[in-house]
PDB file of C-alpha atoms in Angstrom:
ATOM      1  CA  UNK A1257     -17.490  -0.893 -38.053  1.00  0.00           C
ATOM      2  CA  UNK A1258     -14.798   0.890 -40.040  1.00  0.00           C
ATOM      3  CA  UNK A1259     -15.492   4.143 -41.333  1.00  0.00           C
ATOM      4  CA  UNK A1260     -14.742   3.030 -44.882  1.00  0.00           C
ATOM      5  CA  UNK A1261     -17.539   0.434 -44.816  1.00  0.00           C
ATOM      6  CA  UNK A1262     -19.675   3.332 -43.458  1.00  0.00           C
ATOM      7  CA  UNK A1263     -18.648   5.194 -46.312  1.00  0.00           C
ATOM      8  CA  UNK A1264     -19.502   2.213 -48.747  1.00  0.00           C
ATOM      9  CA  UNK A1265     -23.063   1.660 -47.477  1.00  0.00           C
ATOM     10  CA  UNK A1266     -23.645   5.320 -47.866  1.00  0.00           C
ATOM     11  CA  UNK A1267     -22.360   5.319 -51.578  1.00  0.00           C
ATOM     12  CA  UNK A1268     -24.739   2.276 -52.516  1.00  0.00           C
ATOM     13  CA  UNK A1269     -27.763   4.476 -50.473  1.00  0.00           C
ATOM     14  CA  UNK A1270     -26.780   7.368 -52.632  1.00  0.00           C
ATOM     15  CA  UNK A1271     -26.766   4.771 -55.940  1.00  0.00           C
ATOM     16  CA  UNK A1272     -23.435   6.490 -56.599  1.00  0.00           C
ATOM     17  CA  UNK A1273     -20.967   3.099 -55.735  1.00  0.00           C
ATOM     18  CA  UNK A1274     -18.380   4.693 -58.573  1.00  0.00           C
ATOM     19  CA  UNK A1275     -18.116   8.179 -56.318  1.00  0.00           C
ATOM     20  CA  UNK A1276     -19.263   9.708 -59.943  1.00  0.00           C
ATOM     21  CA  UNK A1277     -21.303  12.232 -58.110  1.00  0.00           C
ATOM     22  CA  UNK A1278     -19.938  11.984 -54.008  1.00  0.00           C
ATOM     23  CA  UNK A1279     -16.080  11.401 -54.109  1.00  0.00           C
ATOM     24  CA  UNK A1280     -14.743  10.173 -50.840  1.00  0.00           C
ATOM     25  CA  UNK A1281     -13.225  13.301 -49.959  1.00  0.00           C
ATOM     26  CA  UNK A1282     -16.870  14.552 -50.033  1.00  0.00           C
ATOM     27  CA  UNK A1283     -18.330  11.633 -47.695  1.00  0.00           C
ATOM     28  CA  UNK A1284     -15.386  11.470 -45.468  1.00  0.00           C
ATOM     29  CA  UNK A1285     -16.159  15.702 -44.667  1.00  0.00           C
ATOM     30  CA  UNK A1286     -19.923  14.518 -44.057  1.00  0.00           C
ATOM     31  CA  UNK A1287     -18.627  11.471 -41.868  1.00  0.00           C
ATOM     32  CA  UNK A1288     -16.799  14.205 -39.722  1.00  0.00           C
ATOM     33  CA  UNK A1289     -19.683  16.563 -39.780  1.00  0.00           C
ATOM     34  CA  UNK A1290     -21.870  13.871 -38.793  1.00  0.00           C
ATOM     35  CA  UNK A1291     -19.744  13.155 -35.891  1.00  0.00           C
ATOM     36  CA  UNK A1292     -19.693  17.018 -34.849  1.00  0.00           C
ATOM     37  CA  UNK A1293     -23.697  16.950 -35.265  1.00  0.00           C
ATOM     38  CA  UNK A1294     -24.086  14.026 -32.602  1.00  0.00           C
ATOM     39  CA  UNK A1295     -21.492  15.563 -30.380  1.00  0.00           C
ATOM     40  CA  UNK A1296     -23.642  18.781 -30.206  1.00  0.00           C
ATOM     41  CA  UNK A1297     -26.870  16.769 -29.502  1.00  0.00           C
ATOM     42  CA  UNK A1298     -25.310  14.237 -27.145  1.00  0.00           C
ATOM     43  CA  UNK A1299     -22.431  15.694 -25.629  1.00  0.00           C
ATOM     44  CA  UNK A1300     -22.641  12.880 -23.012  1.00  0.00           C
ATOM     45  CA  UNK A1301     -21.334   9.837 -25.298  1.00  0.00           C
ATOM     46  CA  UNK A1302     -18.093  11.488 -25.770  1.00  0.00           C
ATOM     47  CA  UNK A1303     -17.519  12.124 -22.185  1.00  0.00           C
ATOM     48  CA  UNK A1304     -13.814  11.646 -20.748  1.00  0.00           C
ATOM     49  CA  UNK A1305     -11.220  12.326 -18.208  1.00  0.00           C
ATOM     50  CA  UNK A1306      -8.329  13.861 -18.736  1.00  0.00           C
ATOM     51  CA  UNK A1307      -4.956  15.635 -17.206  1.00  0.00           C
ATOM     52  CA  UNK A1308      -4.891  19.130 -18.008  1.00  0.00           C
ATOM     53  CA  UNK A1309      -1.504  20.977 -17.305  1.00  0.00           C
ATOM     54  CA  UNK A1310      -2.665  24.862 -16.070  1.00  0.00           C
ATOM     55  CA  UNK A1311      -1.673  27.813 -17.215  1.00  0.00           C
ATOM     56  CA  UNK A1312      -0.101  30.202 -14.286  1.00  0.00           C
ATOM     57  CA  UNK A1313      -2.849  31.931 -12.234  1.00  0.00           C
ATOM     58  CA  UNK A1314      -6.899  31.679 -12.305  1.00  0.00           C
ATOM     59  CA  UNK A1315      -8.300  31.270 -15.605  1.00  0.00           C
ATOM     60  CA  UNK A1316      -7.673  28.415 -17.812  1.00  0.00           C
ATOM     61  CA  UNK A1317      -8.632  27.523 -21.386  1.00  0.00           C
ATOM     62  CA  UNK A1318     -10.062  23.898 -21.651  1.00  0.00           C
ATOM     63  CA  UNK A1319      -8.471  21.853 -24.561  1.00  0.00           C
ATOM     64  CA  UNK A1320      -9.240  22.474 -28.184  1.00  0.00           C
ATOM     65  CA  UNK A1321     -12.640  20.441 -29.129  1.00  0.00           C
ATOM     66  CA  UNK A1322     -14.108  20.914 -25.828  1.00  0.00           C
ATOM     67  CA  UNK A1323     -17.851  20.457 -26.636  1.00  0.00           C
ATOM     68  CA  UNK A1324     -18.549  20.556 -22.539  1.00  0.00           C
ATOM     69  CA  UNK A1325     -16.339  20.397 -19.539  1.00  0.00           C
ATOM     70  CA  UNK A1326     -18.415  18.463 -17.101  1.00  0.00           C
ATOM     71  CA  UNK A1327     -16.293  18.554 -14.136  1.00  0.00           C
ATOM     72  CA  UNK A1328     -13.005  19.556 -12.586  1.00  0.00           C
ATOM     73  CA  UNK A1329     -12.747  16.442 -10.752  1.00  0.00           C
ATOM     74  CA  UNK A1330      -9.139  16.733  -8.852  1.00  0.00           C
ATOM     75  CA  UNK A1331      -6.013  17.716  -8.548  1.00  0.00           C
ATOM     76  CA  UNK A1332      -3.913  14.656  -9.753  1.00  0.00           C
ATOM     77  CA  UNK A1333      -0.666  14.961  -7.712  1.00  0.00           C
ATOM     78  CA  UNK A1334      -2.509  14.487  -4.718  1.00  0.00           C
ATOM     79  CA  UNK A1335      -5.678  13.299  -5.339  1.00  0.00           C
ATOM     80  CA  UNK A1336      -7.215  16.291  -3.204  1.00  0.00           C
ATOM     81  CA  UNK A1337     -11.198  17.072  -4.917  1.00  0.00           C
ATOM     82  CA  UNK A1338     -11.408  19.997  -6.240  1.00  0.00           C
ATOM     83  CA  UNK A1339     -15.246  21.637  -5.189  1.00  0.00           C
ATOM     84  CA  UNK A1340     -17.357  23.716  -7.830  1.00  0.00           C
ATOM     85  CA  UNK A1341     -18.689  27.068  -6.615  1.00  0.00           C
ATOM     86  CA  UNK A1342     -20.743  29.699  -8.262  1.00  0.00           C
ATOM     87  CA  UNK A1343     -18.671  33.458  -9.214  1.00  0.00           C
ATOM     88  CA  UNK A1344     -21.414  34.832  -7.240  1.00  0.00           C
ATOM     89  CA  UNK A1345     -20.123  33.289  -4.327  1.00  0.00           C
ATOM     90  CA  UNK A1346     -16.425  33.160  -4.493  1.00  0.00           C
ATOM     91  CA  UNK A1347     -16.418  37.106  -5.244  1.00  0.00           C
ATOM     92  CA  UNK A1348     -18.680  37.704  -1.865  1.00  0.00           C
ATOM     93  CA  UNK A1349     -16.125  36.031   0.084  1.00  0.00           C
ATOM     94  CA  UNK A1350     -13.236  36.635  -1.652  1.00  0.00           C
ATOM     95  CA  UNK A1351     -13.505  39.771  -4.272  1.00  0.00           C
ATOM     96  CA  UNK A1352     -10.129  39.592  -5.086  1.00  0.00           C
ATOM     97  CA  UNK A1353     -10.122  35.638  -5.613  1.00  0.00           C
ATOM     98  CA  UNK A1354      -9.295  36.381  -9.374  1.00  0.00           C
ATOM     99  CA  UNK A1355      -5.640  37.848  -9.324  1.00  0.00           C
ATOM    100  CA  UNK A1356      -4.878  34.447  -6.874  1.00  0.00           C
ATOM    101  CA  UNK A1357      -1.876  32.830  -8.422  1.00  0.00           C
ATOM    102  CA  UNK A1358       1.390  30.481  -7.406  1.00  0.00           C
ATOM    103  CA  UNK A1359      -0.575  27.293  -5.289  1.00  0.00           C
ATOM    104  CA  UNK A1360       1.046  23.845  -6.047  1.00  0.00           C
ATOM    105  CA  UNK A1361      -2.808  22.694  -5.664  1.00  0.00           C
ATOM    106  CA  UNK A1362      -6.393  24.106  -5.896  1.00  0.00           C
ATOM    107  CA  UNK A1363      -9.549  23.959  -3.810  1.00  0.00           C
ATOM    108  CA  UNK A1364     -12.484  25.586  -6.118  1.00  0.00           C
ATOM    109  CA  UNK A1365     -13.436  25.741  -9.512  1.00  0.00           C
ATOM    110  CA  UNK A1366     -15.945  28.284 -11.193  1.00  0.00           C
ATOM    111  CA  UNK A1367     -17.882  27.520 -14.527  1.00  0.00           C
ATOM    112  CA  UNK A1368     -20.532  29.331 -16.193  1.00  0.00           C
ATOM    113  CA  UNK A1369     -22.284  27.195 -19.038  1.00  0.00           C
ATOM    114  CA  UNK A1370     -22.501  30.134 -21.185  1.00  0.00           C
ATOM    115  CA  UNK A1371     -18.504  30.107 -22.121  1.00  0.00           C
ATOM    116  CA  UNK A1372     -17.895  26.740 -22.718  1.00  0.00           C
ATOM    117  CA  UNK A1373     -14.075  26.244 -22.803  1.00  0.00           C
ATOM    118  CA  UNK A1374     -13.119  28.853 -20.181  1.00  0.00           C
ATOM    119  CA  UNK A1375     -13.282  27.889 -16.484  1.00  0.00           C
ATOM    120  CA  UNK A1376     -11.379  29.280 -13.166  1.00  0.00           C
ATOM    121  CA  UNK A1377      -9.528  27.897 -10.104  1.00  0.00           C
ATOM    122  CA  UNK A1378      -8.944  28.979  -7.133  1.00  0.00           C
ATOM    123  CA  UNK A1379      -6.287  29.727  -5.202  1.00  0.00           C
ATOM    124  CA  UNK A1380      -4.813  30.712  -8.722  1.00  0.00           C
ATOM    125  CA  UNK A1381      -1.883  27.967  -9.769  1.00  0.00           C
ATOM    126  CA  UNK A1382       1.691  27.644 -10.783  1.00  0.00           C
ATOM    127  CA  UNK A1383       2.182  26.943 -14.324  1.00  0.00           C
ATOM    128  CA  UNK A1384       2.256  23.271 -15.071  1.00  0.00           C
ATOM    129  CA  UNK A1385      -0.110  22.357 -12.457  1.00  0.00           C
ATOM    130  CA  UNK A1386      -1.770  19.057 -13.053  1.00  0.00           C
ATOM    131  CA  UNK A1387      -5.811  18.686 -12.535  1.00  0.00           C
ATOM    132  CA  UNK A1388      -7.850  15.983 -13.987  1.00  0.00           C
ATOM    133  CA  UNK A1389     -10.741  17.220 -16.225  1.00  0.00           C
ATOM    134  CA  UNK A1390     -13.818  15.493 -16.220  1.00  0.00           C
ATOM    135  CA  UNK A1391     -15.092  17.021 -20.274  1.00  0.00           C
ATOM    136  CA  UNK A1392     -16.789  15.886 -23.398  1.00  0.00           C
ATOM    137  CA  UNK A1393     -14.425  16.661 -26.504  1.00  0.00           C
ATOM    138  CA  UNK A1394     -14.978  16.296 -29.611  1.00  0.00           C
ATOM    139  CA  UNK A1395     -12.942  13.079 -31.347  1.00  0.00           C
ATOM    140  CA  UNK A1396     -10.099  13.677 -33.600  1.00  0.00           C
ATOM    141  CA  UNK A1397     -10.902  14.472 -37.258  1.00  0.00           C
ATOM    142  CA  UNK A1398     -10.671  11.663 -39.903  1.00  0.00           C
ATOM    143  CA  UNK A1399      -8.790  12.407 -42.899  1.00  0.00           C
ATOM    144  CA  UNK A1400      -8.403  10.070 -46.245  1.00  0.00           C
ATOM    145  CA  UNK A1401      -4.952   8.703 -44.714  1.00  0.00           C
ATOM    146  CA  UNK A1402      -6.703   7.204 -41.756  1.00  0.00           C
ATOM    147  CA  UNK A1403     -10.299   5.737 -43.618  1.00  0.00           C
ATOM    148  CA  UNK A1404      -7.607   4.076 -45.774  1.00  0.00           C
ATOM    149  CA  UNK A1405      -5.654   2.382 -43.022  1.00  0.00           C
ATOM    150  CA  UNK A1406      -8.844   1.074 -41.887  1.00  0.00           C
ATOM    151  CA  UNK A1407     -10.311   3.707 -38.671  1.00  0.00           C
ATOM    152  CA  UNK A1408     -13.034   2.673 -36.528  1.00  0.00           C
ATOM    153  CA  UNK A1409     -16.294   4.800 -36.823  1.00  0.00           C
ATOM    154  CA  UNK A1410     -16.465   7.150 -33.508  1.00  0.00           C
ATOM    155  CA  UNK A1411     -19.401   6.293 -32.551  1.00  0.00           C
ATOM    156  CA  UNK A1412     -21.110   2.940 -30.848  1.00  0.00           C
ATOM    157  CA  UNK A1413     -23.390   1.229 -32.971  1.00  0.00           C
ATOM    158  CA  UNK A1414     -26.467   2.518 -31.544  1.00  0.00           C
ATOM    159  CA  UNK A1415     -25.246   5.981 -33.784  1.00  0.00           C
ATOM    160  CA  UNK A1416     -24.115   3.933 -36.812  1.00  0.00           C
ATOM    161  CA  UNK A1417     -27.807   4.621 -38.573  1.00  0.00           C
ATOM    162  CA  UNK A1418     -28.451   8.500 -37.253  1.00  0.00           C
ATOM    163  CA  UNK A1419     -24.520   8.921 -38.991  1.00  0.00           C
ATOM    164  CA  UNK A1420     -25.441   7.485 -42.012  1.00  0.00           C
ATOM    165  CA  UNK A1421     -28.480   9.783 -42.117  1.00  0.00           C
ATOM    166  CA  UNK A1422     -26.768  12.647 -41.392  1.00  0.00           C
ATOM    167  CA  UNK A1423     -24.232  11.641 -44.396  1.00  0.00           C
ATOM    168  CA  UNK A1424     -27.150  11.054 -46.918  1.00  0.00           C
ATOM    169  CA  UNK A1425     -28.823  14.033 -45.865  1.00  0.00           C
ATOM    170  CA  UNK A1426     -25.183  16.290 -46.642  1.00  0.00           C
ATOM    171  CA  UNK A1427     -24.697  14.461 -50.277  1.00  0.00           C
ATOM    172  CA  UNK A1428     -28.190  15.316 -51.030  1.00  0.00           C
ATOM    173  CA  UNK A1429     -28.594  18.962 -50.045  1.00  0.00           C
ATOM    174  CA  UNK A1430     -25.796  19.455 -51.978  1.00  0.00           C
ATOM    175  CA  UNK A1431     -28.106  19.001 -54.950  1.00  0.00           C
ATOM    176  CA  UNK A1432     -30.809  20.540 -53.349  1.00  0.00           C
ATOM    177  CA  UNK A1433     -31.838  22.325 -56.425  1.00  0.00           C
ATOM    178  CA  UNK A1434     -32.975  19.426 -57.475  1.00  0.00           C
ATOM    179  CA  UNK A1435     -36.501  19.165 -55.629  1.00  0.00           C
ATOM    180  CA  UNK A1436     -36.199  14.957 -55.398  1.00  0.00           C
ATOM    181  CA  UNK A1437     -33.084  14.989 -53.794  1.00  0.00           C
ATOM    182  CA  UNK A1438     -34.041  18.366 -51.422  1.00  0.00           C
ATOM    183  CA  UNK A1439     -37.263  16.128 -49.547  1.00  0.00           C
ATOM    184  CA  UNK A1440     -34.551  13.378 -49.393  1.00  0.00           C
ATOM    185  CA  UNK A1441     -32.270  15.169 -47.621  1.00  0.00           C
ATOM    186  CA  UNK A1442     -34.673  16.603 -45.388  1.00  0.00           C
ATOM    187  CA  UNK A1443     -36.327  12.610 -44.663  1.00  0.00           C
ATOM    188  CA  UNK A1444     -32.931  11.768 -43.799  1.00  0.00           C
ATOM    189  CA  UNK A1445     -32.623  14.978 -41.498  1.00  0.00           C
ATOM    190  CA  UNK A1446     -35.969  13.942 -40.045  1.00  0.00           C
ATOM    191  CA  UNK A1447     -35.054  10.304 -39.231  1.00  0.00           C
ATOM    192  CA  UNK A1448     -31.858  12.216 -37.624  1.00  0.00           C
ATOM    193  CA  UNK A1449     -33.361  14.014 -35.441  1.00  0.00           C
ATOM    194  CA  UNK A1450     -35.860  11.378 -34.296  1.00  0.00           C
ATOM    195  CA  UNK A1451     -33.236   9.090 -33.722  1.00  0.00           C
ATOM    196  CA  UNK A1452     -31.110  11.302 -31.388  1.00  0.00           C
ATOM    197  CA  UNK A1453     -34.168  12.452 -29.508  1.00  0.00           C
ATOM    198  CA  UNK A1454     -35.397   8.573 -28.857  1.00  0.00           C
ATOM    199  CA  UNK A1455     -31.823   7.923 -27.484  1.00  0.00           C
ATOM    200  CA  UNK A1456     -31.896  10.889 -25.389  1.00  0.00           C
ATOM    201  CA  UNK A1457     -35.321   9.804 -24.351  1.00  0.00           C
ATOM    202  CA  UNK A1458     -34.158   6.184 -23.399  1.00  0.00           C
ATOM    203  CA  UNK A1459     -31.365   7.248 -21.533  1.00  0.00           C
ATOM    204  CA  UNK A1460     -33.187   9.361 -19.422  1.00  0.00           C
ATOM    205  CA  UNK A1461     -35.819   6.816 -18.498  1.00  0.00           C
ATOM    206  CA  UNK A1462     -33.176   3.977 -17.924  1.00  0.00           C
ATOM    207  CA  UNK A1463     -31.607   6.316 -15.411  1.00  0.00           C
ATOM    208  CA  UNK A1464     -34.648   7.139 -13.481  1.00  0.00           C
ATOM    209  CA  UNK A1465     -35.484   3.544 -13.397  1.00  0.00           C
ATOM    210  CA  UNK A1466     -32.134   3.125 -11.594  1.00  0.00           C
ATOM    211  CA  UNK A1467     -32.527   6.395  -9.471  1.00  0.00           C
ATOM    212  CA  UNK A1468     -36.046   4.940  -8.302  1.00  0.00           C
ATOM    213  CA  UNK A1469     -34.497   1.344  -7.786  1.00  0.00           C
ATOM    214  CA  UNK A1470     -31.955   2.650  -5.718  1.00  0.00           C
ATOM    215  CA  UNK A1471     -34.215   5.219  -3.663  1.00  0.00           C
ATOM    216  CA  UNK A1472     -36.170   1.802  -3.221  1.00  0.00           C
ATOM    217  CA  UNK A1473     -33.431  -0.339  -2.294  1.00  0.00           C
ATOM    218  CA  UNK A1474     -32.382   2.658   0.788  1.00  0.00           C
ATOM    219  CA  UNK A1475     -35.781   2.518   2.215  1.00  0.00           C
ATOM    220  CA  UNK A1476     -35.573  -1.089   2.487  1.00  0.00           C
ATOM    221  CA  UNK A1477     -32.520  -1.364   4.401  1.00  0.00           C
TER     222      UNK A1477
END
């Protein structure tokens, strides 16, 4: 679906197929804060890998519109995995891991969930220093220019509907002094919500169901 026929279903929704009331600058900022609302409750569906040139020493920034780095998976020149390890640890056997800096290749990576874009490697790196980061990120803003040429929504079309919902429930809280269009917005918050937490809750079942096949399928053999 292109994100100008999402934009046209949600103007005849909002009864508004003129943009009197919701111009398309107005839907297209929804559309993108949609997007950013689904990121945040499934960071997973925007998962991808991608090279990441260091910065010299141990602490690098992840790229801008990291909503999660999942992974440091390698280091790409030579393909050697690169193994996660708590601060707590690294700093017991090597307190002065930190001011490491000049490898050609890494070994360890630290993360702590609470800082999401900053993560450390050690031995400390060159500058230019290639890894491969495995990290959900948050897709590129759409602007006027690109609904025009004809974009394709971000999302797959199980997150066409929550989108839409999170679009209708924007134009109407907008107007939220009126009290009709307030308990709209929040029904279309509501069906939101519900819609993300059913996927959530269907993903997690269809992966046990293949965790339990394939603890099944080892006791077999």
């Amino acid at each position: 679906m292109l994100v100008s026929e999402m934009l046209n279903r949600a103007s005849i929704e909002l009864t508004d197929t003129q943009r009197i009331s919701w111009g398309l600058d107005d839907l297209i900022s929804y559309y993108n804060s949609a997007i950013s609302a689904v990121a945040s409750a499934r960071p997973d569906i925007f998962i991808k890998t991608q090279l990441f040139a260091c910065a010299a020493g141990t602490r690098q920034t992840a790229p801008a519109g990291t909503i999660k780095l999942i992974d440091v998976e390698r280091n790409t020149l030579t393909g050697k995995t690169i193994r996660y390890v708590s601060r707590a640890d690294l700093e017991s056997l090597i307190p002065s891991w930190a001011s490491s800096t000049g490898g050609v290749e890494t070994e360890l990576y630290v993360h702590e969930p609470t800082n999401i874009t900053a993560f450390w490697l050690y031995p400390g790196v060159q500058a230019g220093v290639n890894v491969d980061l495995v990290l959900s990120i948050l897709p590129a803003t759409v602007t006027k220019g690109t609904v025009e040429s004809g974009v394709n929504v971000q999302v797959d079309d199980r997150y066409i509907t929550p989108c839409l919902d999170w679009i209708m429930y924007r134009a109407f809280m907008r107007d939220s002094e009126v009290t009709a269009n307030a308990s709209r917005g929040q029904l279309h918050l509501q069906s939101f919500k519900q819609a993300l937490s059913v996927s959530t809750e269907t993903d997690a079942t269809m992966l046990a169901m293949r965790d339990g096949q394939a603890s099944t399928n080892g006791r077999r053999q």
